[in-house]
Coordinates of C-alpha atoms in Angstrom, one line a residue:
M1 CA -45.8 -33.5 68.1
K2 CA -48.1 -32.5 70.9
R3 CA -48.4 -28.9 72.1
R4 CA -48.0 -28.3 75.7
I5 CA -47.9 -25.5 78.2
G6 CA -45.0 -23.1 77.3
P7 CA -43.7 -19.9 78.7
S8 CA -46.0 -16.8 78.2
R9 CA -44.9 -13.5 76.7
T10 CA -44.6 -12.2 80.3
G11 CA -42.5 -15.1 81.2
I12 CA -40.2 -14.5 78.3
A13 CA -39.7 -10.9 79.3
A14 CA -39.0 -11.9 82.9
A15 CA -36.6 -14.6 81.6
L16 CA -34.7 -12.2 79.5
A17 CA -34.3 -9.8 82.4
A18 CA -33.1 -12.7 84.6
L19 CA -30.7 -14.0 82.0
L20 CA -28.9 -10.7 81.9
L21 CA -28.2 -11.1 85.6
L22 CA -26.9 -14.7 85.4
P23 CA -23.1 -14.9 85.6
G24 CA -21.4 -16.0 82.5
C25 CA -24.4 -15.6 80.3
F26 CA -23.8 -12.4 78.5
S27 CA -20.2 -11.3 78.4
G28 CA -16.9 -13.1 79.1
E29 CA -18.3 -16.7 79.0
K30 CA -19.8 -17.5 75.6
L31 CA -21.7 -20.7 75.0
S32 CA -19.9 -21.1 71.7
Q33 CA -16.3 -22.3 71.7
P34 CA -13.4 -21.6 69.3
E35 CA -13.9 -23.4 66.0
A36 CA -11.7 -26.2 64.9
S37 CA -10.5 -26.2 61.3
A38 CA -12.7 -27.6 58.6
S39 CA -10.4 -30.6 58.1
E40 CA -10.4 -31.3 61.8
N41 CA -14.2 -31.1 61.9
E42 CA -14.6 -33.4 58.9
S43 CA -12.2 -36.0 60.3
A44 CA -14.1 -35.9 63.5
G45 CA -17.3 -36.6 61.7
G46 CA -18.7 -33.2 62.1
G47 CA -18.5 -31.9 58.5
T48 CA -17.7 -28.4 57.5
R49 CA -18.9 -25.8 60.0
Q50 CA -19.6 -22.1 59.7
Q51 CA -16.9 -20.0 61.4
D52 CA -19.2 -17.5 63.1
P53 CA -21.9 -19.2 65.2
T54 CA -23.4 -15.9 66.4
A55 CA -24.4 -14.3 63.1
G56 CA -26.4 -15.0 60.0
K57 CA -29.4 -17.1 59.3
L58 CA -30.6 -20.2 61.2
R59 CA -33.3 -22.5 59.8
I60 CA -35.2 -24.8 62.2
G61 CA -37.3 -27.6 60.9
I62 CA -40.4 -29.0 62.8
L63 CA -42.6 -31.8 61.8
T64 CA -46.0 -30.1 61.7
G65 CA -47.1 -26.5 62.5
Q66 CA -46.9 -23.1 60.8
T67 CA -44.1 -21.0 59.4
N68 CA -42.4 -19.2 62.3
D69 CA -44.7 -21.1 64.6
R70 CA -45.5 -18.9 67.7
Y71 CA -45.2 -21.8 70.2
Y72 CA -41.6 -22.7 69.2
R73 CA -40.6 -19.0 69.0
E74 CA -41.8 -18.3 72.5
A75 CA -40.5 -21.6 73.9
Y76 CA -37.0 -21.5 72.3
T77 CA -36.0 -19.0 69.7
D78 CA -37.1 -15.5 71.0
I79 CA -34.5 -15.7 73.9
Y80 CA -31.8 -16.8 71.6
E81 CA -32.4 -14.1 69.0
Y82 CA -32.4 -11.5 71.8
M83 CA -29.1 -12.8 73.1
H84 CA -27.7 -13.0 69.5
P85 CA -28.9 -9.9 67.6
G86 CA -27.0 -11.0 64.5
V87 CA -29.0 -14.2 64.1
D88 CA -32.2 -14.4 62.2
I89 CA -34.1 -17.6 62.9
E90 CA -36.7 -19.1 60.6
I91 CA -39.0 -21.9 61.7
V92 CA -40.0 -24.2 58.8
P93 CA -42.7 -26.9 59.2
A94 CA -42.4 -30.1 57.2
V95 CA -46.2 -30.1 57.0
D96 CA -47.6 -26.5 57.1
T97 CA -51.0 -27.0 58.8
S98 CA -52.2 -23.5 57.8
R99 CA -52.6 -24.7 54.2
Y100 CA -55.6 -26.9 55.3
R101 CA -57.4 -24.0 57.0
Y102 CA -59.6 -22.9 54.1
L103 CA -59.5 -26.0 51.9
D104 CA -62.5 -28.2 51.1
P105 CA -61.6 -31.4 52.9
D106 CA -62.9 -33.4 49.9
S107 CA -60.8 -31.6 47.3
A108 CA -57.7 -33.0 45.7
D109 CA -55.6 -30.1 47.2
A110 CA -56.6 -31.3 50.7
E111 CA -54.9 -34.6 50.2
K112 CA -52.9 -35.3 53.4
K113 CA -49.1 -35.3 53.1
T114 CA -47.0 -37.9 54.7
P115 CA -45.1 -36.0 57.4
I116 CA -42.0 -38.1 57.4
E117 CA -41.5 -37.8 53.7
E118 CA -42.0 -34.0 53.9
L119 CA -39.5 -33.9 56.7
R120 CA -36.9 -35.6 54.4
K121 CA -37.4 -32.8 51.9
L122 CA -36.5 -30.2 54.6
T123 CA -33.0 -31.8 54.8
E124 CA -32.4 -31.7 51.1
G125 CA -31.9 -29.0 48.4
D126 CA -29.7 -25.9 48.3
D127 CA -30.8 -24.5 51.6
P128 CA -31.7 -27.3 54.0
V129 CA -32.8 -26.6 57.6
D130 CA -30.0 -26.5 60.1
V131 CA -31.7 -27.8 63.2
L132 CA -34.6 -30.3 63.7
I133 CA -36.9 -30.1 66.7
L134 CA -38.6 -33.5 66.9
D135 CA -40.1 -35.9 69.4
S136 CA -38.0 -39.0 70.2
E137 CA -39.8 -41.4 67.8
V138 CA -39.4 -39.1 64.8
L139 CA -35.8 -38.5 65.9
H140 CA -35.2 -42.2 65.6
A141 CA -36.5 -42.2 62.0
A142 CA -34.4 -39.1 61.2
S143 CA -31.2 -40.5 62.6
T144 CA -31.8 -43.9 61.0
N145 CA -32.1 -42.2 57.6
G146 CA -29.0 -40.2 58.1
W147 CA -30.6 -36.8 58.3
T148 CA -29.1 -35.9 61.7
E149 CA -25.5 -35.6 62.9
P150 CA -23.9 -37.5 65.8
L151 CA -23.0 -35.0 68.5
A152 CA -20.0 -36.7 70.1
S153 CA -17.4 -34.5 68.3
Y154 CA -19.4 -31.4 69.0
M155 CA -19.6 -32.1 72.7
A156 CA -16.0 -33.1 72.9
E157 CA -14.9 -29.9 71.1
S158 CA -17.1 -27.6 73.3
G159 CA -16.5 -29.3 76.6
E160 CA -20.0 -30.6 77.1
Q161 CA -20.3 -33.7 79.2
E162 CA -23.0 -36.4 79.0
A163 CA -22.6 -36.9 82.7
D164 CA -24.1 -33.4 83.3
F165 CA -27.4 -34.6 82.1
A166 CA -29.8 -37.1 83.7
P167 CA -29.0 -40.6 82.6
A168 CA -32.7 -41.1 81.7
V169 CA -32.3 -38.3 79.1
I170 CA -29.0 -39.4 77.6
D171 CA -30.0 -43.1 77.5
G172 CA -33.4 -42.2 76.0
L173 CA -31.7 -40.0 73.3
K174 CA -29.2 -42.7 72.5
Q175 CA -32.0 -45.2 72.2
A176 CA -33.7 -42.9 69.7
G177 CA -30.4 -42.4 67.9
G178 CA -29.6 -46.1 67.4
G179 CA -27.0 -46.2 70.1
E180 CA -25.4 -42.8 69.3
L181 CA -26.3 -39.3 70.7
H182 CA -27.9 -37.4 67.8
A183 CA -29.7 -34.8 69.9
L184 CA -30.1 -33.1 73.2
A185 CA -33.3 -32.3 75.0
P186 CA -33.9 -29.4 77.5
E187 CA -36.6 -31.2 79.5
Y188 CA -38.2 -34.6 80.2
A189 CA -40.9 -36.2 82.4
S190 CA -40.3 -39.0 84.8
S191 CA -42.3 -40.7 87.6
A192 CA -41.3 -42.1 91.0
L193 CA -42.8 -43.9 93.9
Y194 CA -44.1 -41.5 96.7
Y195 CA -44.7 -43.0 100.1
N196 CA -46.1 -41.9 103.5
V197 CA -43.2 -42.2 105.9
D198 CA -45.5 -41.8 109.0
W199 CA -47.8 -44.6 107.9
F200 CA -44.9 -47.0 107.4
E201 CA -43.3 -46.2 110.7
K202 CA -46.7 -46.5 112.5
N203 CA -47.3 -49.9 111.1
N204 CA -43.7 -51.2 111.5
V205 CA -43.3 -51.9 107.8
K206 CA -40.0 -51.4 106.1
P207 CA -40.3 -48.5 103.7
P208 CA -39.6 -48.8 100.0
E209 CA -36.2 -48.1 98.6
D210 CA -34.4 -47.6 95.2
G211 CA -34.0 -50.7 93.1
L212 CA -37.2 -52.4 94.3
S213 CA -38.7 -55.1 92.0
W214 CA -42.4 -55.0 91.4
E215 CA -42.7 -58.3 93.2
A216 CA -41.1 -56.8 96.3
A217 CA -43.2 -53.6 95.9
F218 CA -46.4 -55.7 95.8
A219 CA -45.3 -57.5 99.0
L220 CA -44.8 -54.1 100.6
A221 CA -48.2 -52.9 99.4
R222 CA -49.8 -55.9 101.0
A223 CA -47.9 -55.4 104.3
A224 CA -48.8 -51.6 104.3
S225 CA -52.5 -52.0 103.7
G226 CA -54.9 -51.6 106.6
Q227 CA -57.3 -49.2 108.2
D228 CA -56.9 -45.7 109.5
D229 CA -58.1 -44.5 113.0
Q230 CA -61.6 -44.0 111.6
G231 CA -61.8 -47.5 110.2
K232 CA -61.5 -46.5 106.6
P233 CA -59.4 -48.7 104.3
V234 CA -55.8 -47.6 103.5
Y235 CA -54.5 -49.3 100.4
G236 CA -50.8 -50.2 100.2
L237 CA -50.4 -48.8 96.7
S238 CA -52.4 -46.7 94.2
F239 CA -50.9 -46.6 90.7
T240 CA -52.2 -43.0 90.4
P241 CA -52.9 -40.5 93.2
T242 CA -56.5 -40.1 92.0
L243 CA -58.3 -43.2 90.6
A244 CA -58.3 -43.0 86.8
E245 CA -61.5 -43.2 84.8
D246 CA -59.8 -45.8 82.6
P247 CA -58.4 -48.6 84.7
L248 CA -56.1 -49.8 81.8
W249 CA -54.6 -46.3 81.6
G250 CA -54.3 -46.3 85.3
I251 CA -52.0 -49.3 85.4
R252 CA -49.6 -48.0 82.7
A253 CA -46.9 -47.5 85.3
Y254 CA -46.9 -51.3 85.6
T255 CA -47.5 -52.4 82.0
E256 CA -45.5 -49.8 80.1
P257 CA -42.1 -51.2 80.8
L258 CA -43.3 -54.7 79.8
G259 CA -43.8 -53.5 76.3
L260 CA -47.4 -54.8 76.1
S261 CA -49.5 -53.9 73.1
T262 CA -53.2 -54.4 72.5
F263 CA -53.2 -54.7 68.7
D264 CA -51.0 -54.9 65.6
L265 CA -52.4 -52.7 62.8
E266 CA -50.2 -54.2 60.1
A267 CA -51.2 -57.7 60.9
E268 CA -54.7 -56.6 61.7
E269 CA -54.6 -58.8 64.8
M270 CA -55.1 -58.4 68.5
T271 CA -52.2 -59.0 70.9
V272 CA -53.8 -59.3 74.3
N273 CA -54.5 -63.1 74.6
T274 CA -51.0 -63.8 75.9
S275 CA -49.3 -65.1 79.0
E276 CA -47.9 -61.7 79.7
W277 CA -51.3 -60.0 79.7
L278 CA -52.8 -62.9 81.7
G279 CA -50.1 -62.4 84.4
V280 CA -50.8 -58.7 84.6
W281 CA -54.6 -59.1 85.0
T282 CA -54.2 -62.0 87.4
D283 CA -51.7 -60.3 89.7
L284 CA -53.6 -57.0 89.8
T285 CA -56.9 -58.7 90.4
D286 CA -55.4 -60.7 93.3
M287 CA -53.9 -57.5 94.8
T288 CA -57.2 -55.7 94.5
R289 CA -59.1 -58.5 96.3
Q290 CA -56.5 -58.5 99.0
G291 CA -57.1 -54.8 99.7
A292 CA -53.5 -53.9 98.6
L293 CA -54.8 -51.9 95.6
P294 CA -57.9 -49.7 95.5
P295 CA -60.9 -50.6 93.5
A296 CA -60.5 -49.8 89.8
Q297 CA -63.4 -47.3 89.8
R298 CA -64.0 -44.3 92.0
P299 CA -66.4 -45.0 94.8
E300 CA -69.7 -43.1 95.0
S301 CA -69.0 -39.9 96.9
D302 CA -71.3 -38.0 99.2
P303 CA -72.4 -34.9 97.2
E304 CA -72.8 -33.0 100.5
A305 CA -69.2 -33.8 101.7
Y306 CA -66.4 -31.5 100.6
D307 CA -63.2 -33.2 99.6
P308 CA -60.3 -30.7 99.7
F309 CA -58.1 -33.1 97.8
G310 CA -60.5 -33.9 94.9
G311 CA -60.2 -37.7 95.4
D312 CA -56.5 -37.8 95.9
L313 CA -56.0 -41.1 97.8
F314 CA -52.4 -40.4 98.9
L315 CA -53.1 -36.9 100.3
G316 CA -56.4 -38.1 101.8
G317 CA -54.5 -40.8 103.7
Q318 CA -56.1 -43.7 101.9
A319 CA -52.9 -44.9 100.1
A320 CA -49.5 -45.6 101.7
M321 CA -47.8 -45.4 98.3
T322 CA -48.5 -43.8 94.9
I323 CA -46.9 -43.1 91.6
A324 CA -46.6 -39.6 90.2
D325 CA -44.3 -37.3 88.3
S326 CA -42.1 -34.6 89.9
S327 CA -44.8 -31.9 89.7
Y328 CA -46.8 -33.9 92.3
A329 CA -44.2 -32.9 94.9
A330 CA -45.4 -29.3 94.7
D331 CA -49.0 -30.4 95.4
L332 CA -47.8 -32.3 98.5
Q333 CA -45.7 -29.4 99.6
T334 CA -48.6 -26.9 99.2
A335 CA -51.0 -29.2 101.2
M336 CA -48.5 -29.6 104.1
Q337 CA -47.9 -25.9 104.3
N338 CA -51.6 -25.2 104.5
A339 CA -52.5 -28.1 106.8
D340 CA -53.8 -25.7 109.5
G341 CA -56.6 -24.5 107.2
I342 CA -57.7 -28.0 106.0
E343 CA -60.3 -29.5 108.2
G344 CA -59.5 -33.0 109.4
F345 CA -56.1 -33.1 107.7
D346 CA -53.0 -34.2 109.6
P347 CA -49.8 -33.3 107.7
F348 CA -47.4 -36.2 107.2
E349 CA -43.8 -36.8 106.1
W350 CA -43.4 -38.1 102.6
R351 CA -40.5 -39.2 100.5
T352 CA -39.7 -40.5 97.0
V353 CA -37.8 -43.5 95.7
E354 CA -37.2 -44.9 92.3
L355 CA -40.1 -46.6 90.5
P356 CA -40.0 -50.4 90.9
T357 CA -38.9 -52.4 87.9
H358 CA -39.6 -55.7 86.2
A359 CA -37.2 -58.6 86.2
G360 CA -35.0 -58.4 83.1
K361 CA -36.0 -54.8 82.6
E362 CA -34.3 -53.1 85.5
E363 CA -33.2 -50.1 83.5
I364 CA -36.7 -49.2 82.1
G365 CA -39.1 -46.9 83.9
A366 CA -42.6 -45.7 83.3
G367 CA -43.8 -42.2 82.5
V368 CA -40.3 -41.3 81.3
K369 CA -40.9 -39.1 78.3
L370 CA -38.4 -36.9 76.5
G371 CA -39.5 -33.4 75.6
D372 CA -38.5 -31.8 72.3
T373 CA -35.2 -33.0 71.0
F374 CA -32.8 -30.8 69.1
S375 CA -30.5 -32.2 66.4
I376 CA -28.1 -30.9 63.8
V377 CA -29.0 -31.7 60.2
S378 CA -26.3 -33.6 58.4
S379 CA -26.6 -31.5 55.2
S380 CA -26.6 -28.1 57.0
A381 CA -24.0 -25.5 55.9
R382 CA -24.4 -23.8 59.3
K383 CA -23.6 -26.6 61.7
S384 CA -21.5 -24.5 64.1
Q385 CA -24.4 -22.0 64.4
A386 CA -26.8 -24.9 64.9
W387 CA -24.7 -26.4 67.7
D388 CA -24.5 -23.0 69.4
F389 CA -28.3 -22.8 69.4
I390 CA -28.7 -26.3 70.7
R391 CA -26.1 -25.7 73.5
F392 CA -28.0 -22.5 74.4
V393 CA -31.5 -24.0 74.7
T394 CA -30.1 -26.9 76.7
S395 CA -27.7 -24.9 78.8
E396 CA -27.7 -24.7 82.6
S397 CA -28.1 -20.9 82.4
V398 CA -31.4 -21.3 80.6
Q399 CA -32.5 -24.2 82.8
E400 CA -31.9 -22.0 85.9
M401 CA -34.8 -19.9 84.7
E402 CA -37.3 -22.8 85.0
L403 CA -39.1 -22.1 81.7
H404 CA -39.8 -25.8 81.2
D405 CA -43.3 -27.3 81.2
P406 CA -44.5 -27.5 84.8
Y407 CA -45.1 -31.2 84.4
R408 CA -41.6 -31.9 83.3
M409 CA -38.1 -31.6 84.7
P410 CA -35.0 -29.8 83.4
S411 CA -32.6 -32.3 81.8
R412 CA -29.4 -31.2 83.6
L413 CA -28.6 -32.8 86.9
R414 CA -27.7 -29.6 88.7
A415 CA -30.9 -27.9 87.6
I416 CA -32.8 -31.0 88.7
A417 CA -31.1 -30.9 92.1
R418 CA -32.1 -27.3 92.6
E419 CA -35.7 -28.0 91.9
A420 CA -35.6 -31.2 94.0
E421 CA -34.3 -29.2 97.0
A422 CA -37.0 -26.5 96.5
Y423 CA -39.9 -29.0 96.3
G424 CA -38.7 -31.7 98.7
Y425 CA -38.2 -34.7 96.5
R426 CA -35.1 -36.8 95.8
A427 CA -33.6 -36.1 92.4
E428 CA -32.2 -39.6 92.2
A429 CA -35.7 -41.1 92.2
F430 CA -36.4 -39.5 88.8
T431 CA -33.1 -39.6 86.9
R432 CA -31.9 -43.1 86.2
L433 CA -34.6 -45.1 84.5
R434 CA -34.8 -44.7 80.7
P435 CA -38.0 -44.5 78.6
A436 CA -39.9 -47.5 77.6
E437 CA -40.8 -48.1 74.0
P438 CA -43.8 -45.8 73.2
I439 CA -46.3 -48.5 72.3
A440 CA -49.2 -46.8 74.1
E441 CA -48.5 -43.5 72.3
R442 CA -48.5 -45.3 68.9
E443 CA -51.8 -46.9 69.6
E444 CA -53.3 -43.6 70.7
E445 CA -52.1 -42.1 67.4
A446 CA -53.7 -45.0 65.5
V447 CA -57.0 -44.2 67.3
Q448 CA -56.7 -40.6 66.2
H449 CA -56.4 -41.7 62.5
N450 CA -59.1 -44.3 62.8
P451 CA -61.5 -43.3 65.6
Q452 CA -63.4 -46.6 65.6
L453 CA -60.3 -48.3 67.0
W454 CA -61.4 -46.6 70.3
Q455 CA -63.8 -49.5 70.6
I456 CA -60.9 -51.8 71.2
G457 CA -59.8 -49.9 74.3
D458 CA -63.3 -49.5 75.5
A459 CA -64.0 -53.2 75.3
G460 CA -60.8 -53.9 77.2
R461 CA -61.8 -51.4 79.9
Q462 CA -65.2 -53.0 80.5
L463 CA -63.8 -56.5 80.5
F464 CA -61.0 -55.6 82.9
L465 CA -63.5 -54.1 85.3
R466 CA -65.5 -57.3 85.2
V467 CA -62.4 -59.3 85.9
L468 CA -61.5 -57.0 88.9
R469 CA -65.0 -57.4 90.3
G470 CA -64.8 -61.2 90.1
E471 CA -67.5 -61.5 87.4
L472 CA -65.1 -63.0 84.8
P473 CA -61.9 -65.1 84.9
A474 CA -58.9 -63.2 83.6
K475 CA -58.3 -65.7 80.8
Q476 CA -61.9 -65.5 79.6
G477 CA -61.8 -61.7 79.7
L478 CA -58.7 -61.6 77.5
E479 CA -60.1 -64.1 75.0
Q480 CA -63.3 -62.0 74.8
W481 CA -61.2 -58.8 74.3
E482 CA -59.3 -60.5 71.5
N483 CA -62.5 -61.6 69.7
E484 CA -64.3 -58.2 70.1
G485 CA -61.2 -56.3 69.0
R486 CA -60.6 -58.2 65.8
R487 CA -63.7 -56.9 64.1
W488 CA -62.7 -53.3 64.7
L489 CA -59.2 -54.0 63.2
K490 CA -60.8 -55.0 59.9
G491 CA -62.8 -51.8 59.4
P492 CA -63.6 -49.1 60.1
F493 CA -67.1 -50.6 60.1
T494 CA -70.5 -49.9 61.6
E495 CA -72.4 -52.3 63.7
D496 CA -74.0 -53.8 60.6
G497 CA -70.7 -54.4 58.9
T498 CA -70.7 -51.6 56.4
L499 CA -67.7 -49.3 55.9
T500 CA -68.1 -45.9 57.6
F501 CA -65.3 -44.0 55.6
G502 CA -62.5 -44.7 53.2
E503 CA -59.1 -46.0 54.1
P504 CA -57.5 -43.8 56.8
V505 CA -54.2 -42.0 56.3
P506 CA -51.4 -44.2 57.7
S507 CA -50.2 -43.0 61.1
I508 CA -46.9 -41.4 61.6
G509 CA -45.9 -44.4 63.7
K510 CA -46.5 -46.8 60.9
V511 CA -44.6 -44.7 58.4
L512 CA -41.7 -44.4 60.8
R513 CA -41.5 -48.1 61.2
Q514 CA -41.5 -48.6 57.5
T515 CA -38.8 -46.0 56.9
G516 CA -36.7 -47.2 59.9

């Protein structure tokens, strides 16, 4: 699970002070509800629950990290313990990374443990953990193996409503839970289509709207492309505000919902020489040649010229539409508020709509990523306390404090609406589309375990650039990518064909697919 920006100690202190002032947080209105009887709980599928959810011990399991990991304490548990003085929280990693700190990497003791197997052990024994904090893919493995508890009965009992959360969050969690809700998440990331209202009006082009197909979005991009008053090109669409160094990464908003992969590790085979990849490369090449998309690489800039926007095409007036997450709205708002101090910049009106979708995949977005998920362990003897903790960290009261990652959104619709109003974006543009299958993340993880697989992506980048520049037909580029990638899948090897190191540890993604 990747670490990210979390609240600082100062932020925690401020949050605690703010929490005391929030209505219903501290006195009359408790997050925990009256307990049903044990027999009622068991018949509802909830198992036997502890009667006092605000006292005693609570054990929280994580996949990797350290005992009482500081990140998780500051992000989630310090506030809860402050609000519930009778609760003592212990954070337990499945794989304690501190054990490797002083070990000889070649020693037998340094043998890497399989995280998913170690996670299973946390849910067994006389004192299993009560809550699991996992990413969505590991949650899928945990729920499939029966380690986590469905939350329907808990939500019904306590009055929680799925409708209070963003559909993207609930649908993503149910997808990870095999159709059932096995966890809640306090935050998530999502992307939307930003567009320059003034530019569309000036050029008499109908602006984008929710529910747009990619085919229609490309037609709009062609219609909206042109030149500004200085004769500089204005592209109809840029997949990212600032051109990405890696053009394949830059087009993920388009390819991610299609479920395209580049290689299959288990079959040791490339998966790029397909009609789907050919369609993508052909369409994007045509759009680039028509001036509807910007060139794949950043143009050479004048070292003497100052660019206040750091190459941002949308803010710089060189793109009529772009794709970004909700945090980009704050950048736009700041630029517009400071327009008087930015030489040569004319502020403009901007709006957001839902990301375009592919035919047959109208419910799938791009850049939609769940944050940490919180689930109840099926074997826990403290399920009531576990549910009380999960309700707390995902509650509206906590989300009002805006402690979430600045590049993510709160998961509750009312909290999203407050932030949308503050930063000027439409909440609806970010809340409906569910996450795509995390294929790119699995491939990135495979590269981390076998660094020479990076050569596959690098070959694809170079070939895609040649195709975009018209130096190579798309079909030939994909065939060459397939051939070059195959040799890196058989390794890891050096250029002369000799092994560089022993067999790599299997990635978590591979282990999850085997256990699922």
